[in-house]
Coordinates of C-alpha atoms in Angstrom, one line a residue:
X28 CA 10.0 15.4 -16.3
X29 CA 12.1 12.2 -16.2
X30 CA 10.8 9.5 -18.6
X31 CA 12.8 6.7 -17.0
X32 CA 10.9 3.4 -16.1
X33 CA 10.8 2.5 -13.0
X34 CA 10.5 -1.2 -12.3
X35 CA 12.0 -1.7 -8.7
X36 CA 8.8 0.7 -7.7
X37 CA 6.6 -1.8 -9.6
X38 CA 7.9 -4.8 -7.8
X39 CA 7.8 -2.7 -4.7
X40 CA 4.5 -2.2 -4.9
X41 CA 3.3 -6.0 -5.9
X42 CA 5.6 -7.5 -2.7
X43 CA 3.6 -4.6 -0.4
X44 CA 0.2 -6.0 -1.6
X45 CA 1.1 -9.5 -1.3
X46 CA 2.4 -9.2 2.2
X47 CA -0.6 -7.0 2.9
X48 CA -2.4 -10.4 2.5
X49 CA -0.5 -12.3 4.4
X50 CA -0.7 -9.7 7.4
X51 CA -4.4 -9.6 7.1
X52 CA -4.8 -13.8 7.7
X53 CA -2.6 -13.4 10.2
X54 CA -4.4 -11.4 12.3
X55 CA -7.4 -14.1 11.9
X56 CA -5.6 -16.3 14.3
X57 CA -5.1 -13.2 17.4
X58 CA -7.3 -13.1 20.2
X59 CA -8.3 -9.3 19.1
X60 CA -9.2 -9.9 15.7
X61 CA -13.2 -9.6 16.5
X62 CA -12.4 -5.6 17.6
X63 CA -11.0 -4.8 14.7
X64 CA -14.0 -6.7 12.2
X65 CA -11.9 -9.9 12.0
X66 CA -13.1 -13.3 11.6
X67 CA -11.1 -15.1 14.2
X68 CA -10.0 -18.7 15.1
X69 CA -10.9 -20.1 18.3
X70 CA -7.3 -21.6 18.5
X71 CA -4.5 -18.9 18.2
X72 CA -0.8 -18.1 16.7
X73 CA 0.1 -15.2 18.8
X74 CA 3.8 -15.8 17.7
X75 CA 3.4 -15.0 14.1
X76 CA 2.3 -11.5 15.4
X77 CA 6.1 -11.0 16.1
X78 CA 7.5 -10.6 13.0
X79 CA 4.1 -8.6 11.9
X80 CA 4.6 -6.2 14.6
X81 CA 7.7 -5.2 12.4
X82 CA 5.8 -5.0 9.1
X83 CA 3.2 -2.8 10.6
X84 CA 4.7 0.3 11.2
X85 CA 6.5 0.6 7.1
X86 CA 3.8 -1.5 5.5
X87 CA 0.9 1.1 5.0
X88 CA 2.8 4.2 4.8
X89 CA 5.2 2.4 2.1
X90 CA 2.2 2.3 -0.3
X91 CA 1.5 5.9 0.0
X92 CA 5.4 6.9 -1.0
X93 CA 4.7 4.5 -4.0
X94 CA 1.3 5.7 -4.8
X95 CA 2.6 9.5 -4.3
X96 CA 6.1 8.7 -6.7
X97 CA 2.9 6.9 -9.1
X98 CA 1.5 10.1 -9.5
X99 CA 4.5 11.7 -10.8
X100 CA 5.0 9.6 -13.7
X101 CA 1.3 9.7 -14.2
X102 CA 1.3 13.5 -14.6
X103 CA 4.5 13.1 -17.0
X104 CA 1.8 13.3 -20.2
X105 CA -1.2 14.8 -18.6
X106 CA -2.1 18.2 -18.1
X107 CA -4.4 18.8 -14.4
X108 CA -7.8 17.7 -16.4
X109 CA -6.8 14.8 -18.2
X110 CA -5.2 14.0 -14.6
X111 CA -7.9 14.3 -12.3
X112 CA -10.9 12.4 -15.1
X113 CA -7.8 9.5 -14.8
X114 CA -7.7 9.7 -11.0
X115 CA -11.6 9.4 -11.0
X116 CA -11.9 6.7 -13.4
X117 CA -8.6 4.6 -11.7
X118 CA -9.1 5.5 -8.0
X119 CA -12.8 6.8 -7.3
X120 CA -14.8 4.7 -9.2
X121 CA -13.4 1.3 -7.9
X122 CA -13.6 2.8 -4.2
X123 CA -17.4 3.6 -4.5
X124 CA -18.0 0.4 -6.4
X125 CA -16.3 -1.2 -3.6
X126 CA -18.3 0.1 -1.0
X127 CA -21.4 -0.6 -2.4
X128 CA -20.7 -4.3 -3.8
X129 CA -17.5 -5.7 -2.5
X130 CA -16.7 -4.5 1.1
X131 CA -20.5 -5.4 1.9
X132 CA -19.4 -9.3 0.8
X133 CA -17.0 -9.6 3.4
X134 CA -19.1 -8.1 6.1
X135 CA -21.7 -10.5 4.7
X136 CA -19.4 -13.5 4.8
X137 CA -18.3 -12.0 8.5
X138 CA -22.4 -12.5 10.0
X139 CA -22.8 -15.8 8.3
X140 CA -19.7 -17.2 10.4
X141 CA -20.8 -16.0 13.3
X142 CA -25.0 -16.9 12.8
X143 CA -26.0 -13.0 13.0
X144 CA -28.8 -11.7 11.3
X145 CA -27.4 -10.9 7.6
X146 CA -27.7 -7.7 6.5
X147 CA -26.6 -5.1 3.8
X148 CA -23.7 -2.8 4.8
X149 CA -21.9 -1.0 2.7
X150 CA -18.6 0.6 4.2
X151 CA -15.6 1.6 3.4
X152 CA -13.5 -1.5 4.6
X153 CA -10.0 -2.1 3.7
X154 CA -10.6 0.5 0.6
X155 CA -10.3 3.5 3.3
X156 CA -6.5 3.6 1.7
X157 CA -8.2 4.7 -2.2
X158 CA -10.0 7.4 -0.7
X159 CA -7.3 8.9 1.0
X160 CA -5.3 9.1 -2.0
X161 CA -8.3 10.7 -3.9
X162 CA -8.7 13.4 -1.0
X163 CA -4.5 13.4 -1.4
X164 CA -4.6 14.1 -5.5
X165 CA -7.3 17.0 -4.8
X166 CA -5.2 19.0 -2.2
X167 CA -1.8 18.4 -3.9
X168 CA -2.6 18.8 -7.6
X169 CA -1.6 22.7 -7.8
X170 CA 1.5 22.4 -6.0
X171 CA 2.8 19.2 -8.0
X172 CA 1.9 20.9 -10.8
X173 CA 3.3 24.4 -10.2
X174 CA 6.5 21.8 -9.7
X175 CA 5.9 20.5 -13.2
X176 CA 6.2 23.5 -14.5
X177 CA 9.4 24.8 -12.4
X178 CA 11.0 21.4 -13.2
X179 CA 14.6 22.8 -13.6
X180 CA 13.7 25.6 -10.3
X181 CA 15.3 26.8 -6.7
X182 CA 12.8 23.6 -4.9
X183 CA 14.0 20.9 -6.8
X184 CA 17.6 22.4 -6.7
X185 CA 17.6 22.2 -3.2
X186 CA 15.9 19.0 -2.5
X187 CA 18.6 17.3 -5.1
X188 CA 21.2 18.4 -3.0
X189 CA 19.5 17.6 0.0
X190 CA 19.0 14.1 -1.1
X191 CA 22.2 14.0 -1.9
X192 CA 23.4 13.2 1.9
X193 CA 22.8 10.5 4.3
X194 CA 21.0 12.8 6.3
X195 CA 18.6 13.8 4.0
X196 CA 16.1 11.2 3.6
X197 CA 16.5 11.2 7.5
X198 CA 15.5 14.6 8.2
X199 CA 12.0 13.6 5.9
X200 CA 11.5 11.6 9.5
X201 CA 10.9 15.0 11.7
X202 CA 7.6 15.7 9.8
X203 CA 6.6 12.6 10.4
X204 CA 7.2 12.5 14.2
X205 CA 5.7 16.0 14.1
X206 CA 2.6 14.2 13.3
X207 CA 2.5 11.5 15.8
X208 CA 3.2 13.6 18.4
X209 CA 0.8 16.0 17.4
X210 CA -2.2 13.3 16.7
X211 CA -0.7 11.5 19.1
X212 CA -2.3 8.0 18.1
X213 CA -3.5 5.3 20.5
X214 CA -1.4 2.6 18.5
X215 CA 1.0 3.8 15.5
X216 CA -0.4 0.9 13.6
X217 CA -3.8 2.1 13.8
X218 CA -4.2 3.7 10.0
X219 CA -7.7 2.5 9.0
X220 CA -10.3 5.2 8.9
X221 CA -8.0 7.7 11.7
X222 CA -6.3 10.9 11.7
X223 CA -3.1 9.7 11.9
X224 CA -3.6 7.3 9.2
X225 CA -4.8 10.3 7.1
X226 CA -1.8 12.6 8.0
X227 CA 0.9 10.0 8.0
X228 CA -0.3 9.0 4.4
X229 CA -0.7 12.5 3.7
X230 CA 3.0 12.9 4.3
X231 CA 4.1 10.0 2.7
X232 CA 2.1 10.5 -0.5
X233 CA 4.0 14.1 -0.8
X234 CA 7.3 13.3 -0.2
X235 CA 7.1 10.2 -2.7
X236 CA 6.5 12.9 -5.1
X237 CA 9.1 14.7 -4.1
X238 CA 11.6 11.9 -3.9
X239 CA 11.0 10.8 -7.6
X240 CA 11.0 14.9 -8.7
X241 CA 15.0 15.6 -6.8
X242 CA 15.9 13.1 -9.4
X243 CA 18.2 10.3 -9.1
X244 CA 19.8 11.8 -6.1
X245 CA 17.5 10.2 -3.8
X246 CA 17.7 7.0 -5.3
X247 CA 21.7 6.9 -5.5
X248 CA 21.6 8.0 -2.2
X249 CA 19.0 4.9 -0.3
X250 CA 21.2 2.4 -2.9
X251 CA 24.5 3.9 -0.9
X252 CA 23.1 4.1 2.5
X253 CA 20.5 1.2 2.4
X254 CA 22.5 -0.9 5.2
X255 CA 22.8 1.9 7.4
X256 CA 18.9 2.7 6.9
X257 CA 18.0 -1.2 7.9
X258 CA 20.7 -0.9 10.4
X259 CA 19.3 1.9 12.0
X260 CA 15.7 0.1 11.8
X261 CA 16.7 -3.2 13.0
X262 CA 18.3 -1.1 16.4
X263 CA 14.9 0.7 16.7
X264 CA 12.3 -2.2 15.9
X265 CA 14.9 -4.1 18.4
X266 CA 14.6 -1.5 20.8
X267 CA 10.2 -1.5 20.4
X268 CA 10.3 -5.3 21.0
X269 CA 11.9 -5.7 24.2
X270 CA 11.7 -2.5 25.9
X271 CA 8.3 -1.6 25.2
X272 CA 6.4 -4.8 23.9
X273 CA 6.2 -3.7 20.5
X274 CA 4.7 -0.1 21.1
X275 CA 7.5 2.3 21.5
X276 CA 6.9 6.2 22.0
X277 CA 5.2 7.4 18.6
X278 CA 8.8 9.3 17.7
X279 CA 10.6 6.4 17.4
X280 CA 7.9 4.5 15.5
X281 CA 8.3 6.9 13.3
X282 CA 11.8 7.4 12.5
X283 CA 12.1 3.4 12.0
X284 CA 9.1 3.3 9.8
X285 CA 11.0 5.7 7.4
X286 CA 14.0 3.8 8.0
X287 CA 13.0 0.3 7.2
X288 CA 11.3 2.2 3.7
X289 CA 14.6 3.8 3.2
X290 CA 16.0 0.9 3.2
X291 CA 13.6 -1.1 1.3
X292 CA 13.8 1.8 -1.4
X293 CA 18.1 1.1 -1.6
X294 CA 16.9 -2.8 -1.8
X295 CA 15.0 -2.2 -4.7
X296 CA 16.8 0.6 -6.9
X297 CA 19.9 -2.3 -6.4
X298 CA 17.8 -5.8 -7.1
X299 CA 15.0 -5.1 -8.8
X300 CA 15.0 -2.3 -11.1
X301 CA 14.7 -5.0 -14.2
X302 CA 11.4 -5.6 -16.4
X303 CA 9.8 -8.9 -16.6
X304 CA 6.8 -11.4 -18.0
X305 CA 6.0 -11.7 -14.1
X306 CA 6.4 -8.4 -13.4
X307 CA 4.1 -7.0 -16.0
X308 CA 1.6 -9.3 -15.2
X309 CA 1.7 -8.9 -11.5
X310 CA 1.6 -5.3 -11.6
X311 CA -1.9 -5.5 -13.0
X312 CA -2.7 -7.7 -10.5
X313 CA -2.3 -6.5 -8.0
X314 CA -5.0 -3.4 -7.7
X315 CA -7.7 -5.7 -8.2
X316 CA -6.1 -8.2 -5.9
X317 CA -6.4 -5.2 -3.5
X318 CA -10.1 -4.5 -3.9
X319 CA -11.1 -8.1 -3.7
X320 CA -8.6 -10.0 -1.0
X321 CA -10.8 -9.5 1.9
X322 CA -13.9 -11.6 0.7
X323 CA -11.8 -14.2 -0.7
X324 CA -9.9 -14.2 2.8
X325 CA -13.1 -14.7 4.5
X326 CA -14.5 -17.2 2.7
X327 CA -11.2 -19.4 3.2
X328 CA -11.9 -18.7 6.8
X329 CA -15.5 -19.9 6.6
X330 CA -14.4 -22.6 5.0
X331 CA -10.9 -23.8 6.6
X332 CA -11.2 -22.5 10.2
X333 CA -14.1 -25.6 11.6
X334 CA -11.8 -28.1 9.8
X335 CA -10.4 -30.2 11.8
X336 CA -6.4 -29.8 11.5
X337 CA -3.8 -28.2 13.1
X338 CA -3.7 -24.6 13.2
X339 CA -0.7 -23.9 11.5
X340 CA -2.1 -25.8 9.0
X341 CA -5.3 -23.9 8.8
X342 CA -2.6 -20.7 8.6
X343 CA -0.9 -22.0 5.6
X344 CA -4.4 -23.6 4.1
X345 CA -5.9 -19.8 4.1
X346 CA -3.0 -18.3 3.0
X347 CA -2.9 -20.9 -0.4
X348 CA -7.0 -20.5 -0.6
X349 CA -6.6 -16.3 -1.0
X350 CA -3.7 -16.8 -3.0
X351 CA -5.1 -19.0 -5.4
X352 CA -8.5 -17.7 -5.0
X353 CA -7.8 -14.0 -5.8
X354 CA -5.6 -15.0 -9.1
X355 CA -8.6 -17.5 -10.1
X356 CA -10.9 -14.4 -10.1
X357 CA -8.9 -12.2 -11.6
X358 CA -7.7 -14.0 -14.5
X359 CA -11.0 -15.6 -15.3
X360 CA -13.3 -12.9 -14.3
X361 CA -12.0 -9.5 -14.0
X362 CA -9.3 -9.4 -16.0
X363 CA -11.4 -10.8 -19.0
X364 CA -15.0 -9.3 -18.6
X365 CA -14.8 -6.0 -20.0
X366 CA -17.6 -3.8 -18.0
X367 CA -16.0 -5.2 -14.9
X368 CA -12.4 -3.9 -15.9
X369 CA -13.0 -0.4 -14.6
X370 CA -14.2 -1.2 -11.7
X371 CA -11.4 -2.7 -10.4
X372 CA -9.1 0.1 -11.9
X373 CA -8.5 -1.5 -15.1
X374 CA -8.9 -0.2 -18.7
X375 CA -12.3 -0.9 -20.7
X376 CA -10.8 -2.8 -23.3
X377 CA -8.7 -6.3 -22.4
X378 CA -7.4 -7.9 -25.8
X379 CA -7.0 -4.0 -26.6
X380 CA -4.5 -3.0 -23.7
X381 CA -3.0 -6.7 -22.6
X382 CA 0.3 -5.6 -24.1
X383 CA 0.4 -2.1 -23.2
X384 CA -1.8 -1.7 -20.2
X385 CA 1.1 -1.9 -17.5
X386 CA 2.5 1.5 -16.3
X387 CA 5.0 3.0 -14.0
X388 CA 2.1 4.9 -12.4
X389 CA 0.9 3.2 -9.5
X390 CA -3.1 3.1 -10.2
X391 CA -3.7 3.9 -6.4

């Protein structure tokens, strides 16, 4: 298997959890946000929703091609065993700890806004997304690594030269309407703790494999072709806005949600394939920033929603107050306290691994 690093899927990754953030504030200030176990503003910004109803069909699904293409450089030097105790320690443990002690601090942050009676909850939260890719690893492991060991085989033969066309990332998309027409989802958005979020991530995870296994095909390929793929999702997400109010038949959602990746993909290979002091630093970052984003989120709610201000204000107030609150707990706390490192997927030892500690392999 390729031993090239892979920076632009890095950087991919870190942008997808940082706007992740930003999505997730953003929906504090929409009058729905209280369905969906939101904190929510009495006064709203219903226009910043427009540009989020673009993000929210590629954002989720984006991170499960990333975490799928993580596993294959993660299996480069592994056999299935020293895989799967990796997986556990990187994936499993941080989602159980999370239930127990960091999903339950939101929720807890959530009743003491709103006066309820505080209790103890443990769910799964925003961490829904790690075991998923858990259940993903156990289902896929024999035939990635039946792949390993046919690396130079008939499959990978084929998919290189089907990568090799404009079509062929393209035809990736029928599978995916497949699935939304099959689930048939009330919103395509609707990922969280659903069918379709499990399938659609399901698909996503195994052809990220698959991508980085055809070789550079794919990737010379969404470099060539990126402006058609934005193109193409720019006419579709166009199409969403005005002639259906942002919820378009399920088959088009999910062509342009593979487009606007596509596309993203060709942006990456081109601009950001490049190491970097930032890069190395952000990369480990950003799986803890993950775990822990919705409590800090919640308490800048609690905190900067009754102020008196304007709202936009309060917008960009919360957005600094996660920002700066997430990288003050992780670079004071979790990156530093050893016993905490693993359970936010980092390695036991911090002086130890500060050099060496960033990978190609996306921990999720």
């Amino acid at each position: 298997m390729t031993t090239e690093r892979r920076y632009d899927i890095d950087w991919l990754r870190v942008i997808a959890i940082g706007l992740l953030l930003i999505y997730h504030i953003a929906i504090l200030f929409q009058p729905w946000a209280m369905f969906i176990g939101f904190i929510r503003s009495d006064e709203f910004l219903e226009g910043l929703w427009k540009p989020m109803t673009m993000l929210n069909v590629w954002r989720i699904p984006l991170l499960f091609y990333i975490s799928g293409m993580g596993l294959y450089f993660a299996m480069r030097k592994r056999n299935w065993k020293q895989l799967l105790l990796e997986r556990t320690k990187r994936i499993l443990l941080p989602l159980v700890f999370g239930i127990v002690a960091i999903t339950t601090l939101h929720m807890f942050i959530f009743q003491l806004y709103y006066n309820m009676p505080l209790g103890y909850f443990p769910h799964q939260g925003h961490l829904w997304f790690l075991g998923n890719i858990f259940v993903y690893v156990l289902l896929l492991l024999p035939l990635f690594y039946y792949l390993k060991k046919h690396d130079n085989g008939k499959i990978k033969s084929v998919l290189s030269w089907l990568m090799s066309y404009a079509g062929g990332p393209l035809l990736i998309s029928l599978f995916f309407v497949v699935e939304v027409v099959w689930v048939a989802p009330q919103q395509f958005a609707l990922y969280a703790q659903t069918w379709h979020g499990f399938f659609n991530g399901f698909l996503a995870f195994l052809f990220g494999f698959l991508f980085v296994y055809s070789g550079k095909t794919f990737w010379q390929t969404v470099l060539k072709w990126r402006w058609l793929y934005l193109g193409l999702a720019a006419v579709l997400f166009g199409i969403r806005y005005f002639n259906f109010a942002t919820e378009a038949p399920g088959y088009l959602m999910a062509i342009e949600s593979n487009c606007w990746i596509f596309g993203v993909f060709g942006l990456g290979y081109k601009y950001l394939n490049k190491p970097s002091e930032t890069l190395r630093y952000l990369s480990q970052a950003a799986y803890p920033v993950y775990i822990i984003h919705m409590f800090v989120l919640y308490a800048g709610a609690l905190l900067i929603l009754p102020m008196e201000m304007p709202i936009l204000l309060k917008f960009i107030a919360i957005v600094v107050f996660t920002g700066v609150g997430c990288y003050l707990i992780y670079e004071f706390v979790l990156r530093r306290i050893g016993f905490l490192r693993p359970l936010f997927g980092l390695k036991w030892n911090y002086k130890k691994n500060q050099k060496v500690e960033t990978s190609t392999s996306n921990p999720n």
